[in-house]
């Protein structure tokens, strides 16, 4: 399985500011994903980070709010912009290994609290 | 109706008991089924991965898939306090989009 490092592990931010979350994987992967996990709810896919092209966003998520970068095959960032308390959640990065397109491995997540 | 429904729990069992976790789903196109374990303040960890109907065993863990009933289960035998975690079911057709259950929190009492 891939080793995924996600930073920061947690943060407390003020309303109206932005936070960039980093995801680093120890091997080259084709697909990287960003999820949100709210208490008591299932994981929700925010977007797929595509290397060399714009991210693909799921319904309800927009690039202006969640800009994503994917500069190479081992790294991606998610920015949560103009934050409000409703953005308080756990944000998770995942990767799909080259040997199986049906499996995803997850990072430890970033716990975000917005005051 | 949610695409994947998972028994909400929480479950509290004594050490050594069998833990039974269940999910139902509505999309008959799902073919690949997974169980993830998530410890507090950690990311989901892939526990079991099965394709189509049938059983798969890995140590104390058994995953069952019944596609005719759109029902999957995870059994944990001889449960240990270290099994205390939230368990998430997930499934996919044959692409990258995983659909998750909301998770069941299990506590194994020593």
PDB file of C-alpha atoms in Angstrom:
ATOM      1  CA  UNK A   1       0.000   0.000   0.000  1.00  0.00           C
ATOM      2  CA  UNK A   2       1.052   3.614  -0.490  1.00  0.00           C
ATOM      3  CA  UNK A   3       2.320   5.788   2.343  1.00  0.00           C
ATOM      4  CA  UNK A   4       0.490   9.098   2.368  1.00  0.00           C
ATOM      5  CA  UNK A   5       1.564  12.131   4.353  1.00  0.00           C
ATOM      6  CA  UNK A   6      -0.942  14.874   4.905  1.00  0.00           C
ATOM      7  CA  UNK A   7      -0.181  18.256   6.456  1.00  0.00           C
ATOM      8  CA  UNK A   8      -1.250  19.941   8.632  1.00  0.00           C
ATOM      9  CA  UNK A   9      -2.860  17.318  10.826  1.00  0.00           C
ATOM     10  CA  UNK A  10      -5.097  19.946  12.374  1.00  0.00           C
ATOM     11  CA  UNK A  11      -5.654  23.664  12.387  1.00  0.00           C
ATOM     12  CA  UNK A  12      -7.893  26.282  13.898  1.00  0.00           C
ATOM     13  CA  UNK A  13      -8.624  29.153  11.538  1.00  0.00           C
ATOM     14  CA  UNK A  14     -10.487  32.417  11.556  1.00  0.00           C
ATOM     15  CA  UNK A  15     -13.531  33.066   9.425  1.00  0.00           C
ATOM     16  CA  UNK A  16     -12.669  34.545   6.035  1.00  0.00           C
ATOM     17  CA  UNK A  17      -9.150  33.126   5.835  1.00  0.00           C
ATOM     18  CA  UNK A  18      -7.845  30.291   3.655  1.00  0.00           C
ATOM     19  CA  UNK A  19      -5.977  27.096   4.488  1.00  0.00           C
ATOM     20  CA  UNK A  20      -3.909  24.954   2.140  1.00  0.00           C
ATOM     21  CA  UNK A  21      -3.635  21.248   2.892  1.00  0.00           C
ATOM     22  CA  UNK A  22      -0.790  19.223   1.426  1.00  0.00           C
ATOM     23  CA  UNK A  23      -0.792  15.566   0.411  1.00  0.00           C
ATOM     24  CA  UNK A  24       2.428  13.708  -0.415  1.00  0.00           C
ATOM     25  CA  UNK A  25       2.565  10.062  -1.482  1.00  0.00           C
ATOM     26  CA  UNK A  26       5.662   7.857  -1.533  1.00  0.00           C
ATOM     27  CA  UNK A  27       5.101   6.503  -5.048  1.00  0.00           C
ATOM     28  CA  UNK A  28       3.789   7.803  -8.326  1.00  0.00           C
ATOM     29  CA  UNK A  29       0.022   7.470  -8.609  1.00  0.00           C
ATOM     30  CA  UNK A  30      -2.300   8.367 -11.414  1.00  0.00           C
ATOM     31  CA  UNK A  31      -5.263   9.492  -9.400  1.00  0.00           C
ATOM     32  CA  UNK A  32      -5.486  11.501  -6.178  1.00  0.00           C
ATOM     33  CA  UNK A  33      -8.691  12.494  -4.467  1.00  0.00           C
ATOM     34  CA  UNK A  34      -9.895  14.909  -1.831  1.00  0.00           C
ATOM     35  CA  UNK A  35     -12.741  14.045   0.549  1.00  0.00           C
ATOM     36  CA  UNK A  36     -14.595  15.749   3.351  1.00  0.00           C
ATOM     37  CA  UNK A  37     -15.724  13.809   6.396  1.00  0.00           C
ATOM     38  CA  UNK A  38     -18.229  15.459   8.673  1.00  0.00           C
ATOM     39  CA  UNK A  39     -19.176  13.950  12.058  1.00  0.00           C
ATOM     40  CA  UNK A  40     -21.623  11.092  11.739  1.00  0.00           C
ATOM     41  CA  UNK A  41     -21.658  11.293   7.968  1.00  0.00           C
ATOM     42  CA  UNK A  42     -20.104   9.294   5.185  1.00  0.00           C
ATOM     43  CA  UNK A  43     -17.080  10.493   3.271  1.00  0.00           C
ATOM     44  CA  UNK A  44     -17.970  12.920   0.516  1.00  0.00           C
ATOM     45  CA  UNK A  45     -15.775  13.248  -2.549  1.00  0.00           C
ATOM     46  CA  UNK A  46     -14.853  16.861  -3.209  1.00  0.00           C
ATOM     47  CA  UNK A  47     -12.776  16.448  -6.355  1.00  0.00           C
ATOM     48  CA  UNK A  48     -10.323  14.358  -8.300  1.00  0.00           C
ATOM     49  CA  UNK A  49      -6.890  15.926  -8.656  1.00  0.00           C
ATOM     50  CA  UNK A  50      -5.618  15.327 -12.173  1.00  0.00           C
ATOM     51  CA  UNK A  51      -1.937  15.708 -12.960  1.00  0.00           C
ATOM     52  CA  UNK A  52      -1.387  18.245 -15.698  1.00  0.00           C
ATOM     53  CA  UNK A  53      -4.981  19.392 -15.935  1.00  0.00           C
ATOM     54  CA  UNK A  54      -7.714  20.998 -13.890  1.00  0.00           C
ATOM     55  CA  UNK A  55      -9.326  19.076 -11.075  1.00  0.00           C
ATOM     56  CA  UNK A  56     -12.709  17.428 -11.605  1.00  0.00           C
ATOM     57  CA  UNK A  57     -15.219  18.633  -9.015  1.00  0.00           C
ATOM     58  CA  UNK A  58     -18.251  16.781  -7.698  1.00  0.00           C
ATOM     59  CA  UNK A  59     -21.674  18.302  -7.527  1.00  0.00           C
ATOM     60  CA  UNK A  60     -21.851  20.907  -4.791  1.00  0.00           C
ATOM     61  CA  UNK A  61     -18.152  21.757  -4.834  1.00  0.00           C
ATOM     62  CA  UNK A  62     -16.596  24.543  -6.883  1.00  0.00           C
ATOM     63  CA  UNK A  63     -13.086  25.523  -7.824  1.00  0.00           C
ATOM     64  CA  UNK A  64     -13.318  29.008  -6.339  1.00  0.00           C
ATOM     65  CA  UNK A  65     -14.007  27.550  -2.909  1.00  0.00           C
ATOM     66  CA  UNK A  66     -11.725  24.494  -3.124  1.00  0.00           C
ATOM     67  CA  UNK A  67      -8.876  25.169  -5.543  1.00  0.00           C
ATOM     68  CA  UNK A  68      -6.677  22.130  -6.092  1.00  0.00           C
ATOM     69  CA  UNK A  69      -3.188  21.769  -7.479  1.00  0.00           C
ATOM     70  CA  UNK A  70      -1.503  18.616  -8.773  1.00  0.00           C
ATOM     71  CA  UNK A  71       1.964  19.581  -9.989  1.00  0.00           C
ATOM     72  CA  UNK A  72       3.294  16.019 -10.258  1.00  0.00           C
ATOM     73  CA  UNK A  73       2.402  12.359  -9.692  1.00  0.00           C
ATOM     74  CA  UNK A  74       3.206  12.345  -5.965  1.00  0.00           C
ATOM     75  CA  UNK A  75       1.830  15.630  -4.621  1.00  0.00           C
ATOM     76  CA  UNK A  76      -1.401  17.595  -4.417  1.00  0.00           C
ATOM     77  CA  UNK A  77      -2.826  20.474  -2.427  1.00  0.00           C
ATOM     78  CA  UNK A  78      -6.365  21.443  -1.495  1.00  0.00           C
ATOM     79  CA  UNK A  79      -7.139  24.989  -0.426  1.00  0.00           C
ATOM     80  CA  UNK A  80     -10.238  25.794   1.575  1.00  0.00           C
ATOM     81  CA  UNK A  81     -10.940  29.430   0.707  1.00  0.00           C
ATOM     82  CA  UNK A  82     -12.824  32.179   2.507  1.00  0.00           C
ATOM     83  CA  UNK A  83     -13.650  29.814   5.329  1.00  0.00           C
ATOM     84  CA  UNK A  84     -16.795  29.842   7.425  1.00  0.00           C
ATOM     85  CA  UNK A  85     -17.696  27.692  10.454  1.00  0.00           C
ATOM     86  CA  UNK A  86     -19.588  25.362   8.076  1.00  0.00           C
ATOM     87  CA  UNK A  87     -16.224  24.355   6.608  1.00  0.00           C
ATOM     88  CA  UNK A  88     -15.203  22.808   9.915  1.00  0.00           C
ATOM     89  CA  UNK A  89     -14.596  19.175   9.042  1.00  0.00           C
ATOM     90  CA  UNK A  90     -11.975  16.539   8.413  1.00  0.00           C
ATOM     91  CA  UNK A  91     -10.381  16.745   4.981  1.00  0.00           C
ATOM     92  CA  UNK A  92      -8.836  13.572   3.604  1.00  0.00           C
ATOM     93  CA  UNK A  93      -6.519  12.888   0.725  1.00  0.00           C
ATOM     94  CA  UNK A  94      -6.594   9.499  -0.976  1.00  0.00           C
ATOM     95  CA  UNK A  95      -4.720   7.830  -3.802  1.00  0.00           C
ATOM     96  CA  UNK A  96      -5.534   5.046  -6.203  1.00  0.00           C
ATOM     97  CA  UNK A  97      -2.684   2.588  -6.742  1.00  0.00           C
ATOM     98  CA  UNK A  98      -1.694   1.823 -10.292  1.00  0.00           C
ATOM     99  CA  UNK A  99      -2.339  -1.887  -9.803  1.00  0.00           C
ATOM    100  CA  UNK A 100      -6.009  -1.468  -8.915  1.00  0.00           C
ATOM    101  CA  UNK A 101      -8.437   1.238  -9.902  1.00  0.00           C
ATOM    102  CA  UNK A 102     -11.028   0.102  -7.370  1.00  0.00           C
ATOM    103  CA  UNK A 103      -8.995   0.614  -4.210  1.00  0.00           C
ATOM    104  CA  UNK A 104      -8.065   3.850  -2.480  1.00  0.00           C
ATOM    105  CA  UNK A 105      -5.615   4.469   0.323  1.00  0.00           C
ATOM    106  CA  UNK A 106      -6.127   7.407   2.645  1.00  0.00           C
ATOM    107  CA  UNK A 107      -3.976   9.875   4.479  1.00  0.00           C
ATOM    108  CA  UNK A 108      -4.488  10.599   8.167  1.00  0.00           C
ATOM    109  CA  UNK A 109      -6.624  13.646   7.442  1.00  0.00           C
ATOM    110  CA  UNK A 110      -6.641  17.300   8.431  1.00  0.00           C
ATOM    111  CA  UNK A 111      -8.989  18.389  11.212  1.00  0.00           C
ATOM    112  CA  UNK A 112     -10.120  21.897  10.475  1.00  0.00           C
ATOM    113  CA  UNK A 113     -11.983  24.099  12.904  1.00  0.00           C
ATOM    114  CA  UNK A 114     -13.185  27.509  11.743  1.00  0.00           C
ATOM    115  CA  UNK A 115     -14.076  30.077  14.382  1.00  0.00           C
TER     116      UNK A 115
ATOM    117  CA  UNK B   1     -32.668   7.372  -0.116  1.00  0.00           C
ATOM    118  CA  UNK B   2     -28.923   7.107   0.358  1.00  0.00           C
ATOM    119  CA  UNK B   3     -27.021   4.908  -2.052  1.00  0.00           C
ATOM    120  CA  UNK B   4     -25.340   3.044   0.823  1.00  0.00           C
ATOM    121  CA  UNK B   5     -26.934   2.520   4.218  1.00  0.00           C
ATOM    122  CA  UNK B   6     -24.912   1.274   7.142  1.00  0.00           C
ATOM    123  CA  UNK B   7     -26.169   0.122  10.535  1.00  0.00           C
ATOM    124  CA  UNK B   8     -25.508   3.218  12.641  1.00  0.00           C
ATOM    125  CA  UNK B   9     -24.454   1.621  15.901  1.00  0.00           C
ATOM    126  CA  UNK B  10     -22.662   2.265  18.126  1.00  0.00           C
ATOM    127  CA  UNK B  11     -21.840  -1.291  19.084  1.00  0.00           C
ATOM    128  CA  UNK B  12     -20.320  -2.282  22.408  1.00  0.00           C
ATOM    129  CA  UNK B  13     -19.256  -5.888  22.856  1.00  0.00           C
ATOM    130  CA  UNK B  14     -17.167  -7.822  25.378  1.00  0.00           C
ATOM    131  CA  UNK B  15     -13.732  -9.032  24.398  1.00  0.00           C
ATOM    132  CA  UNK B  16     -13.906 -12.318  22.520  1.00  0.00           C
ATOM    133  CA  UNK B  17     -17.374 -11.714  21.063  1.00  0.00           C
ATOM    134  CA  UNK B  18     -18.225 -11.814  17.390  1.00  0.00           C
ATOM    135  CA  UNK B  19     -18.866  -8.411  15.852  1.00  0.00           C
ATOM    136  CA  UNK B  20     -21.284  -8.229  12.943  1.00  0.00           C
ATOM    137  CA  UNK B  21     -21.382  -5.138  10.733  1.00  0.00           C
ATOM    138  CA  UNK B  22     -23.779  -4.637   7.847  1.00  0.00           C
ATOM    139  CA  UNK B  23     -24.458  -2.392   4.879  1.00  0.00           C
ATOM    140  CA  UNK B  24     -27.179  -2.351   2.265  1.00  0.00           C
ATOM    141  CA  UNK B  25     -27.043  -0.582  -1.058  1.00  0.00           C
ATOM    142  CA  UNK B  26     -29.390   0.375  -3.840  1.00  0.00           C
ATOM    143  CA  UNK B  27     -27.175   0.466  -6.942  1.00  0.00           C
ATOM    144  CA  UNK B  28     -27.055  -2.978  -8.532  1.00  0.00           C
ATOM    145  CA  UNK B  29     -24.072  -1.885 -10.642  1.00  0.00           C
ATOM    146  CA  UNK B  30     -21.721  -2.035  -7.662  1.00  0.00           C
ATOM    147  CA  UNK B  31     -19.202  -4.824  -8.126  1.00  0.00           C
ATOM    148  CA  UNK B  32     -16.335  -4.097  -5.741  1.00  0.00           C
ATOM    149  CA  UNK B  33     -16.868  -3.945  -2.017  1.00  0.00           C
ATOM    150  CA  UNK B  34     -14.554  -2.748   0.712  1.00  0.00           C
ATOM    151  CA  UNK B  35     -14.381  -2.360   4.432  1.00  0.00           C
ATOM    152  CA  UNK B  36     -12.253   0.344   5.986  1.00  0.00           C
ATOM    153  CA  UNK B  37     -11.288   0.665   9.619  1.00  0.00           C
ATOM    154  CA  UNK B  38     -10.796   4.144  11.047  1.00  0.00           C
ATOM    155  CA  UNK B  39      -9.234   4.711  14.421  1.00  0.00           C
ATOM    156  CA  UNK B  40      -9.905   7.962  16.227  1.00  0.00           C
ATOM    157  CA  UNK B  41      -8.023  10.861  14.646  1.00  0.00           C
ATOM    158  CA  UNK B  42      -6.683   8.650  11.859  1.00  0.00           C
ATOM    159  CA  UNK B  43      -7.525   8.158   8.208  1.00  0.00           C
ATOM    160  CA  UNK B  44      -9.515   5.149   6.940  1.00  0.00           C
ATOM    161  CA  UNK B  45      -7.394   2.004   6.563  1.00  0.00           C
ATOM    162  CA  UNK B  46      -8.358  -0.611   3.978  1.00  0.00           C
ATOM    163  CA  UNK B  47      -9.284  -3.799   5.799  1.00  0.00           C
ATOM    164  CA  UNK B  48     -11.017  -6.069   3.285  1.00  0.00           C
ATOM    165  CA  UNK B  49     -11.640  -5.938  -0.448  1.00  0.00           C
ATOM    166  CA  UNK B  50     -13.960  -8.300  -2.313  1.00  0.00           C
ATOM    167  CA  UNK B  51     -15.269  -8.608  -5.821  1.00  0.00           C
ATOM    168  CA  UNK B  52     -18.851  -9.685  -6.536  1.00  0.00           C
ATOM    169  CA  UNK B  53     -20.743 -12.140  -4.329  1.00  0.00           C
ATOM    170  CA  UNK B  54     -19.189 -14.565  -1.900  1.00  0.00           C
ATOM    171  CA  UNK B  55     -17.060 -14.729   1.203  1.00  0.00           C
ATOM    172  CA  UNK B  56     -13.506 -13.683   1.888  1.00  0.00           C
ATOM    173  CA  UNK B  57     -11.613 -14.494   5.034  1.00  0.00           C
ATOM    174  CA  UNK B  58      -8.483 -12.835   6.400  1.00  0.00           C
ATOM    175  CA  UNK B  59      -7.486 -13.941   9.865  1.00  0.00           C
ATOM    176  CA  UNK B  60     -10.251 -12.986  12.281  1.00  0.00           C
ATOM    177  CA  UNK B  61     -12.106 -10.999   9.619  1.00  0.00           C
ATOM    178  CA  UNK B  62     -14.687 -12.347   7.170  1.00  0.00           C
ATOM    179  CA  UNK B  63     -16.363 -10.249   4.517  1.00  0.00           C
ATOM    180  CA  UNK B  64     -19.581 -11.445   2.891  1.00  0.00           C
ATOM    181  CA  UNK B  65     -21.277 -10.059  -0.184  1.00  0.00           C
ATOM    182  CA  UNK B  66     -24.782 -10.990  -1.279  1.00  0.00           C
ATOM    183  CA  UNK B  67     -25.462  -9.113  -4.502  1.00  0.00           C
ATOM    184  CA  UNK B  68     -28.929 -10.609  -4.906  1.00  0.00           C
ATOM    185  CA  UNK B  69     -29.977  -8.970  -1.651  1.00  0.00           C
ATOM    186  CA  UNK B  70     -27.671  -5.942  -2.071  1.00  0.00           C
ATOM    187  CA  UNK B  71     -26.219  -6.656   1.333  1.00  0.00           C
ATOM    188  CA  UNK B  72     -22.673  -6.866   2.630  1.00  0.00           C
ATOM    189  CA  UNK B  73     -21.349  -7.854   6.027  1.00  0.00           C
ATOM    190  CA  UNK B  74     -18.127  -7.863   7.979  1.00  0.00           C
ATOM    191  CA  UNK B  75     -17.606 -10.295  10.834  1.00  0.00           C
ATOM    192  CA  UNK B  76     -14.859  -9.950  13.413  1.00  0.00           C
ATOM    193  CA  UNK B  77     -14.208 -13.108  15.410  1.00  0.00           C
ATOM    194  CA  UNK B  78     -12.574 -13.175  18.831  1.00  0.00           C
ATOM    195  CA  UNK B  79     -12.789  -9.402  19.023  1.00  0.00           C
ATOM    196  CA  UNK B  80     -10.028  -7.543  20.831  1.00  0.00           C
ATOM    197  CA  UNK B  81      -9.929  -4.086  22.431  1.00  0.00           C
ATOM    198  CA  UNK B  82      -7.629  -3.087  19.573  1.00  0.00           C
ATOM    199  CA  UNK B  83     -10.570  -3.646  17.199  1.00  0.00           C
ATOM    200  CA  UNK B  84     -12.324  -0.649  18.754  1.00  0.00           C
ATOM    201  CA  UNK B  85     -12.738   1.739  15.830  1.00  0.00           C
ATOM    202  CA  UNK B  86     -15.221   3.029  13.294  1.00  0.00           C
ATOM    203  CA  UNK B  87     -15.835   0.672  10.389  1.00  0.00           C
ATOM    204  CA  UNK B  88     -16.852   2.051   7.009  1.00  0.00           C
ATOM    205  CA  UNK B  89     -18.233   0.061   4.129  1.00  0.00           C
ATOM    206  CA  UNK B  90     -17.489   1.295   0.619  1.00  0.00           C
ATOM    207  CA  UNK B  91     -18.324   0.121  -2.861  1.00  0.00           C
ATOM    208  CA  UNK B  92     -17.788   1.002  -6.485  1.00  0.00           C
ATOM    209  CA  UNK B  93     -18.935  -0.033  -9.959  1.00  0.00           C
ATOM    210  CA  UNK B  94     -15.606  -0.353 -11.682  1.00  0.00           C
ATOM    211  CA  UNK B  95     -14.179   3.118 -11.481  1.00  0.00           C
ATOM    212  CA  UNK B  96     -12.648   5.448  -8.995  1.00  0.00           C
ATOM    213  CA  UNK B  97     -15.864   6.676  -7.406  1.00  0.00           C
ATOM    214  CA  UNK B  98     -16.370   5.073  -4.037  1.00  0.00           C
ATOM    215  CA  UNK B  99     -19.698   5.275  -2.243  1.00  0.00           C
ATOM    216  CA  UNK B 100     -19.334   5.073   1.527  1.00  0.00           C
ATOM    217  CA  UNK B 101     -21.589   4.159   4.393  1.00  0.00           C
ATOM    218  CA  UNK B 102     -21.705   6.547   7.335  1.00  0.00           C
ATOM    219  CA  UNK B 103     -19.747   4.173   9.549  1.00  0.00           C
ATOM    220  CA  UNK B 104     -20.386   2.054  12.638  1.00  0.00           C
ATOM    221  CA  UNK B 105     -18.415   2.728  15.792  1.00  0.00           C
ATOM    222  CA  UNK B 106     -17.410  -0.414  17.655  1.00  0.00           C
ATOM    223  CA  UNK B 107     -16.118  -0.612  21.209  1.00  0.00           C
ATOM    224  CA  UNK B 108     -14.673  -3.887  22.476  1.00  0.00           C
ATOM    225  CA  UNK B 109     -14.654  -3.974  26.254  1.00  0.00           C
ATOM    226  CA  UNK B 110     -11.761  -5.709  27.990  1.00  0.00           C
TER     227      UNK B 110
END
